[in-house]
Coordinates of C-alpha atoms in Angstrom, one line a residue:
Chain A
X1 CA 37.0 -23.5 -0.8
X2 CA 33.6 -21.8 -0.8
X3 CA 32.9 -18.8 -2.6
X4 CA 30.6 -17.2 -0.3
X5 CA 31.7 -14.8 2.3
X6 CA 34.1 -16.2 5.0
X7 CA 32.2 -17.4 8.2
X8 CA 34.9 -16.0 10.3
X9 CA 37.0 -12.3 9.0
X10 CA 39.4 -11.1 11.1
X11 CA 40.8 -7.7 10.1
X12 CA 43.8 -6.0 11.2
X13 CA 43.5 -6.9 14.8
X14 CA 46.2 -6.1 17.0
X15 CA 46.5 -6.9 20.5
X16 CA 49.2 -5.7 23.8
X17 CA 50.1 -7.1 26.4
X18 CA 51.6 -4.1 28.8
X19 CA 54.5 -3.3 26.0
X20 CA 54.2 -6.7 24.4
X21 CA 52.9 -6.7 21.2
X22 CA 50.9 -10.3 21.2
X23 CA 49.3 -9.4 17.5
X24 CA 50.4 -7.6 15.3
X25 CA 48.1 -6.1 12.7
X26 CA 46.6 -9.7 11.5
X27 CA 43.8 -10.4 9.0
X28 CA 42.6 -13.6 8.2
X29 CA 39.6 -15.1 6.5
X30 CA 38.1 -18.7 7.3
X31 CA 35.5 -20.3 5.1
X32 CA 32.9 -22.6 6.3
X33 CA 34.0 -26.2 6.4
X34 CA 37.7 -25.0 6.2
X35 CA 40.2 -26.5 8.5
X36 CA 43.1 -24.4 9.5
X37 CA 45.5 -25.1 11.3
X38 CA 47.9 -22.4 13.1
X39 CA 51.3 -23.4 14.0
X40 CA 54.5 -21.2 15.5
X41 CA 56.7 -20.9 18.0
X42 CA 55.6 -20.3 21.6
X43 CA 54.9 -17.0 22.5
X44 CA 54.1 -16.3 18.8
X45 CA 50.6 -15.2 19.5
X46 CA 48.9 -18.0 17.6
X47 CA 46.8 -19.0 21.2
X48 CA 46.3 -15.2 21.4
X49 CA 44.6 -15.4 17.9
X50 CA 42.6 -18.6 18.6
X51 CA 41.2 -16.8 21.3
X52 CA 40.1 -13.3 20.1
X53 CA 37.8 -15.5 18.1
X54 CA 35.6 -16.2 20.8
X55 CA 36.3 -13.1 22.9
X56 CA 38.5 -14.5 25.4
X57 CA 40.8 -11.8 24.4
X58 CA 39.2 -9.1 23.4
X59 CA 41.3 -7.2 21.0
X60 CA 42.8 -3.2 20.6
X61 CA 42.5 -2.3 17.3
X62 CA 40.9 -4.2 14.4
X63 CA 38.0 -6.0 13.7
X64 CA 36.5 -9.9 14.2
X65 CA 32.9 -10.7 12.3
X66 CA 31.8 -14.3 13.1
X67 CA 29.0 -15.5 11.0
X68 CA 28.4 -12.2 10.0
X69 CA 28.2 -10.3 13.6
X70 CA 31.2 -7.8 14.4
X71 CA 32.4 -8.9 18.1
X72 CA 33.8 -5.5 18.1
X73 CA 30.8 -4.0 18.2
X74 CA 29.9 -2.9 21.9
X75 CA 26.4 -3.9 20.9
X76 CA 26.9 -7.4 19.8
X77 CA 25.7 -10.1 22.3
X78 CA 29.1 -12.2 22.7
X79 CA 27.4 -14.6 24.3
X80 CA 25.1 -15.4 21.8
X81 CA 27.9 -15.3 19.4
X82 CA 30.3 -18.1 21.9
X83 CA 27.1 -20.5 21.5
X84 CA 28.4 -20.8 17.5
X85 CA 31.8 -21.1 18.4
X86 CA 33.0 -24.2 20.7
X87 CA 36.2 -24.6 22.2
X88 CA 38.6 -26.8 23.3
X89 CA 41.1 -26.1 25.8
X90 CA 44.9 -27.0 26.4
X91 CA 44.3 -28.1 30.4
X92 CA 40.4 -29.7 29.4
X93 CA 38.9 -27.3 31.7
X94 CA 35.7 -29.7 32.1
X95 CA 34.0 -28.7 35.2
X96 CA 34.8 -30.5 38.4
X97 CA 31.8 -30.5 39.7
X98 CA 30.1 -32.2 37.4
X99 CA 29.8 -35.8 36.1
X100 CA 31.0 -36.3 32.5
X101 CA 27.0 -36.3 31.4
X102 CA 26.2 -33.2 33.1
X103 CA 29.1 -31.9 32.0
X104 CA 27.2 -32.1 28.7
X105 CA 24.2 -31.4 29.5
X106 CA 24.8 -27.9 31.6
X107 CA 24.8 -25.5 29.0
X108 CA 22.2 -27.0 26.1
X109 CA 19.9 -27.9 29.4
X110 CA 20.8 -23.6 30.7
X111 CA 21.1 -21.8 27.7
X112 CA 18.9 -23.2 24.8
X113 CA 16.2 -24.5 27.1
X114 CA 16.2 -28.0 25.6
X115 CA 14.4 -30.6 27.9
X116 CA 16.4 -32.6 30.3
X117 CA 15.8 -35.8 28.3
X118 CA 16.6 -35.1 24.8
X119 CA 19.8 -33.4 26.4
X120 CA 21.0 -36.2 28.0
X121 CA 20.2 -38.6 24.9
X122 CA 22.0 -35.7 22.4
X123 CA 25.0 -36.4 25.5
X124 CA 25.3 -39.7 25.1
X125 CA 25.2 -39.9 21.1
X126 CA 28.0 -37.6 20.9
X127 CA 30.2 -39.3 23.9
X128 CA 29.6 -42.6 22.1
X129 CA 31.1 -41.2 19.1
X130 CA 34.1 -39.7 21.3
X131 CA 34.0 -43.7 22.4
X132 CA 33.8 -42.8 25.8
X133 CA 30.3 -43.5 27.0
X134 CA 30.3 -45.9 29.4
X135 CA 32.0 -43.7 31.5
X136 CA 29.2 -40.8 31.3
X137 CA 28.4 -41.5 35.5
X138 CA 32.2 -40.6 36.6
X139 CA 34.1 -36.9 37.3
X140 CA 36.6 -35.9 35.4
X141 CA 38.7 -36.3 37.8
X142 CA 38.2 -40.1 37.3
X143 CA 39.3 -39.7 33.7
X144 CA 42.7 -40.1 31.8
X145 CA 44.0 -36.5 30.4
X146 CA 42.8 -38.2 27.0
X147 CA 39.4 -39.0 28.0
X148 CA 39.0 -35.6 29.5
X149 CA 40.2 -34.1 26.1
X150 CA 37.7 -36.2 24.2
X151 CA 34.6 -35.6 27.0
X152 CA 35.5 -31.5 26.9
X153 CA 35.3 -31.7 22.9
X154 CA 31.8 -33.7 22.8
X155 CA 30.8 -30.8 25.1
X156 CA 31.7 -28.2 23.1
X157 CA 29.5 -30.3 20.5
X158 CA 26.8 -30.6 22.6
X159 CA 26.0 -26.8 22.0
X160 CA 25.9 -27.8 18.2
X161 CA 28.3 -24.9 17.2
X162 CA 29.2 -24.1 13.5
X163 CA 32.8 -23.6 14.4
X164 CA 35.5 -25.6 16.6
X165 CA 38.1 -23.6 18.1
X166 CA 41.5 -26.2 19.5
X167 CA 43.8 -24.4 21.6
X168 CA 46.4 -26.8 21.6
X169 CA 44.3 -30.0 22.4
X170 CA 47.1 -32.2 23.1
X171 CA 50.1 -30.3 24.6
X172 CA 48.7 -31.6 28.0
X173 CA 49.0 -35.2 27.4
X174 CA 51.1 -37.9 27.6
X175 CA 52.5 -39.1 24.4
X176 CA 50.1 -42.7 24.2
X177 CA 47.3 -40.5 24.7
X178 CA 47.7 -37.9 21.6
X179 CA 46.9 -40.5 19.2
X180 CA 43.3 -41.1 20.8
X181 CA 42.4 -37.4 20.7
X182 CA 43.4 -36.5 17.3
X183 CA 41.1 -39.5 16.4
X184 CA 38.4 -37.8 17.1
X185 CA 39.6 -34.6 15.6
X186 CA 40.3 -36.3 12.6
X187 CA 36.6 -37.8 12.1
X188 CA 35.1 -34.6 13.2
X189 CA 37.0 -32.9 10.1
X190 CA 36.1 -35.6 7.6
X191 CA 32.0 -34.5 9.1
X192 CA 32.4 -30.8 7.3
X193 CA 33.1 -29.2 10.4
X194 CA 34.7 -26.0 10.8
X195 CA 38.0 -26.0 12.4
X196 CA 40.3 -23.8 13.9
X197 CA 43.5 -25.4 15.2
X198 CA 46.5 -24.4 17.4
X199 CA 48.9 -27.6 17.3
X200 CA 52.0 -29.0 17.6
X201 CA 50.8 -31.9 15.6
X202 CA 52.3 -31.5 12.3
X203 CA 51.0 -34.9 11.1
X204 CA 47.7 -33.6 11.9
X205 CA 48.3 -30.5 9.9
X206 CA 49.5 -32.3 6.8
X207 CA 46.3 -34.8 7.2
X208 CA 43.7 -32.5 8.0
X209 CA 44.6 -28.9 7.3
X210 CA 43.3 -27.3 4.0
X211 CA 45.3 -24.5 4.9
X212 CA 47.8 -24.1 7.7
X213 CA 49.3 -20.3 8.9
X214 CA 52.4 -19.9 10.6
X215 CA 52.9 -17.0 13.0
X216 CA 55.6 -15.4 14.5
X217 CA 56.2 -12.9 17.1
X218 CA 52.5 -11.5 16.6
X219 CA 53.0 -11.9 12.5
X220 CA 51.3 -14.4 9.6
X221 CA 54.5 -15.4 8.5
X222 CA 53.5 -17.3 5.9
X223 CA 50.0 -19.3 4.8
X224 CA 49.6 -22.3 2.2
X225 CA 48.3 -25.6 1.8
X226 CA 49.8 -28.4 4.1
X227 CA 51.7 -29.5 0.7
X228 CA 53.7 -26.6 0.0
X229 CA 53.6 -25.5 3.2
X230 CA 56.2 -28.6 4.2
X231 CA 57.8 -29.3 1.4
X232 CA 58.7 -25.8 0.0
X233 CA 58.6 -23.4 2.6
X234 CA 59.6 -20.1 1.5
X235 CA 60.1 -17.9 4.5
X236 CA 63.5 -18.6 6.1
X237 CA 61.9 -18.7 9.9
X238 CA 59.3 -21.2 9.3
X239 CA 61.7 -22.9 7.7
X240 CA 63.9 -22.8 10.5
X241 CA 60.9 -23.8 12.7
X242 CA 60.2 -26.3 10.6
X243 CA 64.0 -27.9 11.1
X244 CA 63.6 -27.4 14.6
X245 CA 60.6 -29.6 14.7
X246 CA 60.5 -32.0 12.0
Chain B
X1 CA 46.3 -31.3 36.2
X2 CA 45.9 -27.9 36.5
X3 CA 43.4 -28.4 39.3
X4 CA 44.9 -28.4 42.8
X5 CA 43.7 -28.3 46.2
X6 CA 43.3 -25.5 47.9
X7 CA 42.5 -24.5 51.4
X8 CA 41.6 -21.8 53.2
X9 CA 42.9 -21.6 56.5
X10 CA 41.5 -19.2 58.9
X11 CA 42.5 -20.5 62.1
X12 CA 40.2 -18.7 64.5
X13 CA 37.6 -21.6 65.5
X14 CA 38.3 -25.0 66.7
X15 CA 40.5 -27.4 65.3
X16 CA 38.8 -29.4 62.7
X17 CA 39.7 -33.1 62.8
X18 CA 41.5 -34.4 60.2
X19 CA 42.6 -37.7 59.3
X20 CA 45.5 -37.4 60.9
X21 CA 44.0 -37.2 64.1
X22 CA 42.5 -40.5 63.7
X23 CA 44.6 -41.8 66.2
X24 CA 43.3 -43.7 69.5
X25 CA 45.0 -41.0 71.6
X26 CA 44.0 -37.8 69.2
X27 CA 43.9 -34.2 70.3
X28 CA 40.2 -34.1 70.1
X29 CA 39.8 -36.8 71.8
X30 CA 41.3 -36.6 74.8
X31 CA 39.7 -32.7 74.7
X32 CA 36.0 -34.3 74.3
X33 CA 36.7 -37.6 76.7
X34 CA 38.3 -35.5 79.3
X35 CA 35.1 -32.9 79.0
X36 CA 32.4 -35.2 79.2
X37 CA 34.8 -37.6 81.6
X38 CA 35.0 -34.3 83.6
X39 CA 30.9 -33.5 83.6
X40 CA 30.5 -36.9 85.0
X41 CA 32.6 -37.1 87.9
X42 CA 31.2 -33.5 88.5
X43 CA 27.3 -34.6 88.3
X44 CA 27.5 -38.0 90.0
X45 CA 29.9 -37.3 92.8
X46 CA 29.0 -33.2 93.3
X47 CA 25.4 -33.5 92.2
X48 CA 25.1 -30.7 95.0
X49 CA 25.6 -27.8 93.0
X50 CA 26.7 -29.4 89.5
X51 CA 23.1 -31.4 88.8
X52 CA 20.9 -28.3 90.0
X53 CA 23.9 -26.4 87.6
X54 CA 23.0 -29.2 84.6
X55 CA 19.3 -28.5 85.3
X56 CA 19.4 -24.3 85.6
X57 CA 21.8 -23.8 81.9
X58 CA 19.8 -26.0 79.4
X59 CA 17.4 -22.9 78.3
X60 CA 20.6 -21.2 78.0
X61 CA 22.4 -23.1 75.8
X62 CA 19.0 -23.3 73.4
X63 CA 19.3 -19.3 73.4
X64 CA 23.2 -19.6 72.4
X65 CA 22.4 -22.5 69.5
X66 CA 18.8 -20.0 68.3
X67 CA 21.5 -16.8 68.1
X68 CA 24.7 -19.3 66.7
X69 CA 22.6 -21.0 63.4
X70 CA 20.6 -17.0 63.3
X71 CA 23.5 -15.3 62.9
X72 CA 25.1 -17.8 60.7
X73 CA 22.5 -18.0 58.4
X74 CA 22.7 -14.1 58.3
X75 CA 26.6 -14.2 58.0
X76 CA 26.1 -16.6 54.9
X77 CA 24.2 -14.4 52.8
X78 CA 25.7 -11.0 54.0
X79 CA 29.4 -13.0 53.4
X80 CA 28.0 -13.8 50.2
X81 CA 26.9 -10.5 48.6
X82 CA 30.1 -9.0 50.6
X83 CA 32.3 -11.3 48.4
X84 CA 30.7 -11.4 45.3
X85 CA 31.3 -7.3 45.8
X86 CA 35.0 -7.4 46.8
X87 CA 35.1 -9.0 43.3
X88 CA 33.3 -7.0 41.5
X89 CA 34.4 -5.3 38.5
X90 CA 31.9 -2.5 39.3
X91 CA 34.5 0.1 41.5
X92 CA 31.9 1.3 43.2
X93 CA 30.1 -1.7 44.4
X94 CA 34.3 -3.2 45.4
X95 CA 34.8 -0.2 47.4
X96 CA 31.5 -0.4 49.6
X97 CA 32.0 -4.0 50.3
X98 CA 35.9 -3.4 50.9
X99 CA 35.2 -0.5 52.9
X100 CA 32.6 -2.5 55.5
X101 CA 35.2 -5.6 55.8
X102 CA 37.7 -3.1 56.6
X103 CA 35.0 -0.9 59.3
X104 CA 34.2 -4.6 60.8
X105 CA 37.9 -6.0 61.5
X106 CA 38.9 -2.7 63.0
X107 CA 36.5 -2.9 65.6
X108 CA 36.4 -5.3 68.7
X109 CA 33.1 -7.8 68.2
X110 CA 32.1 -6.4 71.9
X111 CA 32.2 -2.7 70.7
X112 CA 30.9 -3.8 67.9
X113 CA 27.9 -5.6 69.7
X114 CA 27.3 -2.6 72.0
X115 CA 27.4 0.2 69.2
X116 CA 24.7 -1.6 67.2
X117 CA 22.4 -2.4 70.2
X118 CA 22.4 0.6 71.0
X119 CA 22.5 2.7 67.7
X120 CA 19.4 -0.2 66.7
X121 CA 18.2 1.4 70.1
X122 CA 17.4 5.1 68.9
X123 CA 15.8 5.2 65.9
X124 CA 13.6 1.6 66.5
X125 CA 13.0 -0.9 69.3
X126 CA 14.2 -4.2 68.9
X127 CA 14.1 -6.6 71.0
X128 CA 17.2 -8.0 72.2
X129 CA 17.6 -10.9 70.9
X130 CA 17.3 -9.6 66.8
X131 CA 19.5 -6.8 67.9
X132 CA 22.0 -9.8 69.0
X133 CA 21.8 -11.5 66.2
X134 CA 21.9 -8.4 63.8
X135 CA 25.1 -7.6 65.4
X136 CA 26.8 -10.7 65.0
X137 CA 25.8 -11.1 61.2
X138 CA 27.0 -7.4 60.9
X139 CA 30.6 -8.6 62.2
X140 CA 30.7 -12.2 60.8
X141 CA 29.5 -11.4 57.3
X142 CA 32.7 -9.6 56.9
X143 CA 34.7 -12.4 57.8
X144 CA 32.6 -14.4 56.0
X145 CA 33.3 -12.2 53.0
X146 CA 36.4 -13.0 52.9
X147 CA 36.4 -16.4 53.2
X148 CA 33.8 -16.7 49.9
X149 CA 36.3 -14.0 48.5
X150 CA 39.0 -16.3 48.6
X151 CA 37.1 -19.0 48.0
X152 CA 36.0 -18.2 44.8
X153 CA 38.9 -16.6 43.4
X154 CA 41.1 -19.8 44.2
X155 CA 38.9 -21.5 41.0
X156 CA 41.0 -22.4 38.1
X157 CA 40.9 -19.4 35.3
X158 CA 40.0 -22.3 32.9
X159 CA 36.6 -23.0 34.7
X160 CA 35.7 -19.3 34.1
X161 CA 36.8 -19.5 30.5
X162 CA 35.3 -22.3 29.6
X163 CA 32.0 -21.6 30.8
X164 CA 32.6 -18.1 28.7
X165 CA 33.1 -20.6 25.8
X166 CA 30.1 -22.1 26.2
X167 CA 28.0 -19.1 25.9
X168 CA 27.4 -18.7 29.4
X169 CA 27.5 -15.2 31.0
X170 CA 29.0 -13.8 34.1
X171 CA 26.6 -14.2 36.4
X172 CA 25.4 -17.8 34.6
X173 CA 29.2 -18.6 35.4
X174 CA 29.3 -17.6 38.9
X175 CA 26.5 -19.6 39.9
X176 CA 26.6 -22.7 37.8
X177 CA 30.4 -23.2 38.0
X178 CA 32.6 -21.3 39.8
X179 CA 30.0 -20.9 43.2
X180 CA 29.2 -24.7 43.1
X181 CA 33.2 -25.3 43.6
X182 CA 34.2 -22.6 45.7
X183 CA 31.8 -23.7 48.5
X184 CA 33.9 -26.6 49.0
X185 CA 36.9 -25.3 49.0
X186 CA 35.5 -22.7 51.6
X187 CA 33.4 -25.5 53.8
X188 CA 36.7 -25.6 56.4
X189 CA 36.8 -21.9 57.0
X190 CA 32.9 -21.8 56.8
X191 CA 33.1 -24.4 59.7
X192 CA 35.4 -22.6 61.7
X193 CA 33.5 -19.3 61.8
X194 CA 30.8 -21.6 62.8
X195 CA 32.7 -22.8 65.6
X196 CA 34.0 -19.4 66.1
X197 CA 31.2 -17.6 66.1
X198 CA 29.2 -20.3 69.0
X199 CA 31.7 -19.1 71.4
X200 CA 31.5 -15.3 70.2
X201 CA 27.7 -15.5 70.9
X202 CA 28.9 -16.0 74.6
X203 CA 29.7 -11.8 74.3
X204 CA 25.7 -11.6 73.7
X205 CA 25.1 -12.2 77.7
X206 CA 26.2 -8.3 78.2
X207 CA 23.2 -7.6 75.6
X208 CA 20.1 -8.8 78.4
X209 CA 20.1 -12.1 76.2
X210 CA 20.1 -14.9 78.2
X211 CA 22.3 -17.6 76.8
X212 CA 24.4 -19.6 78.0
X213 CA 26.7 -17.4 79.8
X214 CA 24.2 -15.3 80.9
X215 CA 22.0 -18.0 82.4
X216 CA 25.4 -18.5 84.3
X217 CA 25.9 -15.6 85.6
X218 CA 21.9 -15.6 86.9
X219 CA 22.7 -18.9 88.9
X220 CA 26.1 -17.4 90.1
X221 CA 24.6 -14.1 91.4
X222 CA 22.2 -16.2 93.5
X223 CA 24.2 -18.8 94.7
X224 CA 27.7 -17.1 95.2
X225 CA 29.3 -20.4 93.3
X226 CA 31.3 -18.3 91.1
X227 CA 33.8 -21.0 90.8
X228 CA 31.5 -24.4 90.4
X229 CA 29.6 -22.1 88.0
X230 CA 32.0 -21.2 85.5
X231 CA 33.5 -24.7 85.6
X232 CA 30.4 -25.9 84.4
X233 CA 30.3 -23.0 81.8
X234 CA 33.5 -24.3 80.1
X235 CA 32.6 -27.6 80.2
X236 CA 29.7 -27.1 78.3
X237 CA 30.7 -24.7 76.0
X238 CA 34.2 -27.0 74.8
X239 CA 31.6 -30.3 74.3
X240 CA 29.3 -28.4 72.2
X241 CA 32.0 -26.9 70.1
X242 CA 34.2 -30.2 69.9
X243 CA 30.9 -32.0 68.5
X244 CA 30.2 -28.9 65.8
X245 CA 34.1 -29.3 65.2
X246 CA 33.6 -33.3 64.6
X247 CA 30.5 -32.6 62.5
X248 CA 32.2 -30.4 60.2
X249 CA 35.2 -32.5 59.6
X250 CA 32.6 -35.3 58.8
X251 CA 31.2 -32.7 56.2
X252 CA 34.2 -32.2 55.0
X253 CA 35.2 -35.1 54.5
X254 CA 31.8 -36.4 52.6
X255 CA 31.6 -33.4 50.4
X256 CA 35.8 -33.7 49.2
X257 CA 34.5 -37.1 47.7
X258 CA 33.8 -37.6 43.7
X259 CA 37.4 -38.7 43.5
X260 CA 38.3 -35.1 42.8
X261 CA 42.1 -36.0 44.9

């Protein structure tokens, strides 16, 4: 782990829902190049979490400072700050509308004002190495839930982000599909990247995870390396979580 | 996958054709057939008063397609900003625009049409055919409001967010994303207050315009063929709309493609 100040800090954040209480008073610190990986029960607010990162959910007390800007700040350009930050979604989300290219090539092409050309020859270097290039002329709609999966993460690349954000990138799929999309997850870790993972996967956590949290009910539970993490849990809940799983 | 079809139905215009009606003995065509069977019979065996009839209308129906694609075009944009507004986060901007869709259904089109002309009237002079088309924007780009209202909020949440993710902002989202999808789901009901609005224009004729009705009317006054008149009218008026209604569904139909079902 680095020794230089966490690219992402999250301080005492809570968050409501109505009376709900999605967080509860959680502070975490990420490092660059860290993988972690989040795991719970559903409806434990670890989704919630993922996505106060990149201000899909803004938050109602605390604070969040990515790569040293304070999203809480009413000042701080949030979009700038998503740029940084690419995410994956549960359900894909890749626009309709769009072939799988442009799909790639919308927001480099919009927002960083990078010529049609080099955009589309970035696009295709990163869907080769999703292995799914040959099918850069079709819509999503075309596509297997797995190829989606694997076409929304090479765009969330394409915006050459410091950070990946996975909300649960493979609750969506069918079972011979997983396997293909945590692939790619897999050699994206082994590049450096920064990761931030909501999973179900827990053979991906033990492979890939410096550091993996559980949460429950709004709560860190518990936080440790994937090695003591499932072999000697100490907290009786994740343990029983981990029973009910396992 | 979480994307699902949805459509807007705002029944109101003529029935589009569907597949389903690709049948030899189909609704539409039976409707269109019968018309143009109808205009036949009436020009070859009754050319005496249904040929001078085909010959008197023609400027008429140019004046009822120049007010029709006007007012559309109007209707568009006004239906535009009206529904971007009703979805606005800004209260103030929601409650104008909610406030005008609600002014606009409450009152007849033909009230509507007369109040304008004629509150147009005192402050400038317009010439009739503007205050026409003014009028019917005014009316149909509330309806049309609605209908890009419901359009775009019937876009999957995850479209939104993951343009968010990318960095885009709201209005970046709006036009690159969501607005790009919602006009097909809103083509059908766009197409329908189309059709809709063709036949509305026929409410101009009270308004010294002389479309197609009106043009009517001038023959029938002369003449005293009330009857052979008004025949002719209808006939006219149901091909013209049953074509639009084909063209749309042809639309429709090329535009649903990409695979997307």
């Amino acid at each position: 782990m680095a020794d230089t100040d966490p690219i992402i800090r999250i301080r005492n954040i809570s968050k409501f829902f109505g009376q709900l209480r999605a967080l509860d008073n959680v502070s975490l610190d990420i490092f660059s190049g860290e993988k972690v990986v989040i795991i719970g029960p559903s409806g434990s607010g670890k989704s919630t979490l993922l996505r106060t990162i990149n201000q899909l959910e803004t938050v109602d007390a605390g604070s969040i400072v990515v790569d040293g800007q304070d999203l809480t700040d009413k000042t701080a350009n949030i979009n700038k700050i998503r740029m940084e930050l690419g995410m994956v979604f549960q359900s894909f989300n890749l626009f309709h509308h769009k072939t799988v290219l442009h799909n790639l090539t919308l927001a480099p092409i919009k927002l960083k004002n990078i010529p049609r050309e080099e955009a589309e020859k970035n696009a295709i270097r990163l869907l080769e190495k999703v292995g799914i290039a040959e099918k850069r002329n079709c819509y999503p709609a075309q596509l297997s839930g797995g190829q989606q999966q694997r076409v929304a993460i090479a765009r969330a690349l394409a915006m050459n982000p410091k950070i990946m954000l996975f909300d649960e990138p493979t609750s969506a799929l069918d079972p011979e599909m997983i396997g293909e999309v945590l692939d790619v997850m897999v050699n994206l870790a082994k590049e450096g990247m920064t990761m931030v993972v909501v999973t179900h996967e827990m053979g991906f956590a033990r492979e890939v995870g410096d550091r993996v949290v559980f949460m429950d009910e709004g709560k860190i539970i518990e936080t440790g390396p994937p090695e003591h993490f499932f072999q000697s849990p100490e907290h009786p809940r994740l343990r029983k979580f981990l029973d009910q799983i396992l | 996958m979480p994307e699902k079809k949805v459509t807007i139905d705002i029944g109101d215009g003529a029935a589009i054709p569907t597949k389903k009606d690709r049948g030899l003995l189909s609704a539409w065509r039976l409707a269109f057939f019968g018309a143009v069977g109808a205009l036949l019979y009436l020009i070859l065996f009754h050319p005496d008063p249904y040929l001078r009839l085909l010959k008197f209308l023609p400027d008429g129906i140019l004046i009822t397609f120049q007010v029709t694609f006007s007012s559309i075009a109007l209707a568009l944009v006004v239906g535009l900003i009206t529904g971007l507004g009703r979805i606005s986060r800004n209260a103030t901007i929601n409650l104008i625009a909610s406030t005008y869709v609600e002014v606009v259904r409450g009152i007849p089109l033909l009230v509507q049409l007369f109040y304008i002309y004629y509150a147009l009237g005192q402050f400038v002079r317009v010439p009739d055919m503007l205050a026409a088309i003014l009028a019917m924007s005014f009316c149909y780009g509330a309806y049309m409001g609605e209908v890009f209202r419901a359009g775009i909020e019937s876009i999957d949440r995850g479209q939104r967010e993951a343009s968010f993710s990318l960095g885009f902002n709201r209005t970046q989202t709006m036009f690159y994303v969501i607005l790009p999808q919602a006009l097909r789901t809103i083509l059908p009901p766009v197409g329908n207050e189309f059709i809709a609005l063709l036949k509305d224009t026929s409410l101009v004729s009270i308004l010294a315009v002389s479309d197609l009705l009106r043009r009517g009317r001038e023959f029938a006054s002369e003449s005293f063929l009330y009857f052979e008149t008004y025949t002719m009218v209808a006939i006219i008026y149901l091909i013209i709309t049953l074509i639009l209604s084909k063209i749309v569904g042809i639309m429709e139909e090329r535009m649903g493609g990409h695979g997307r079902h």
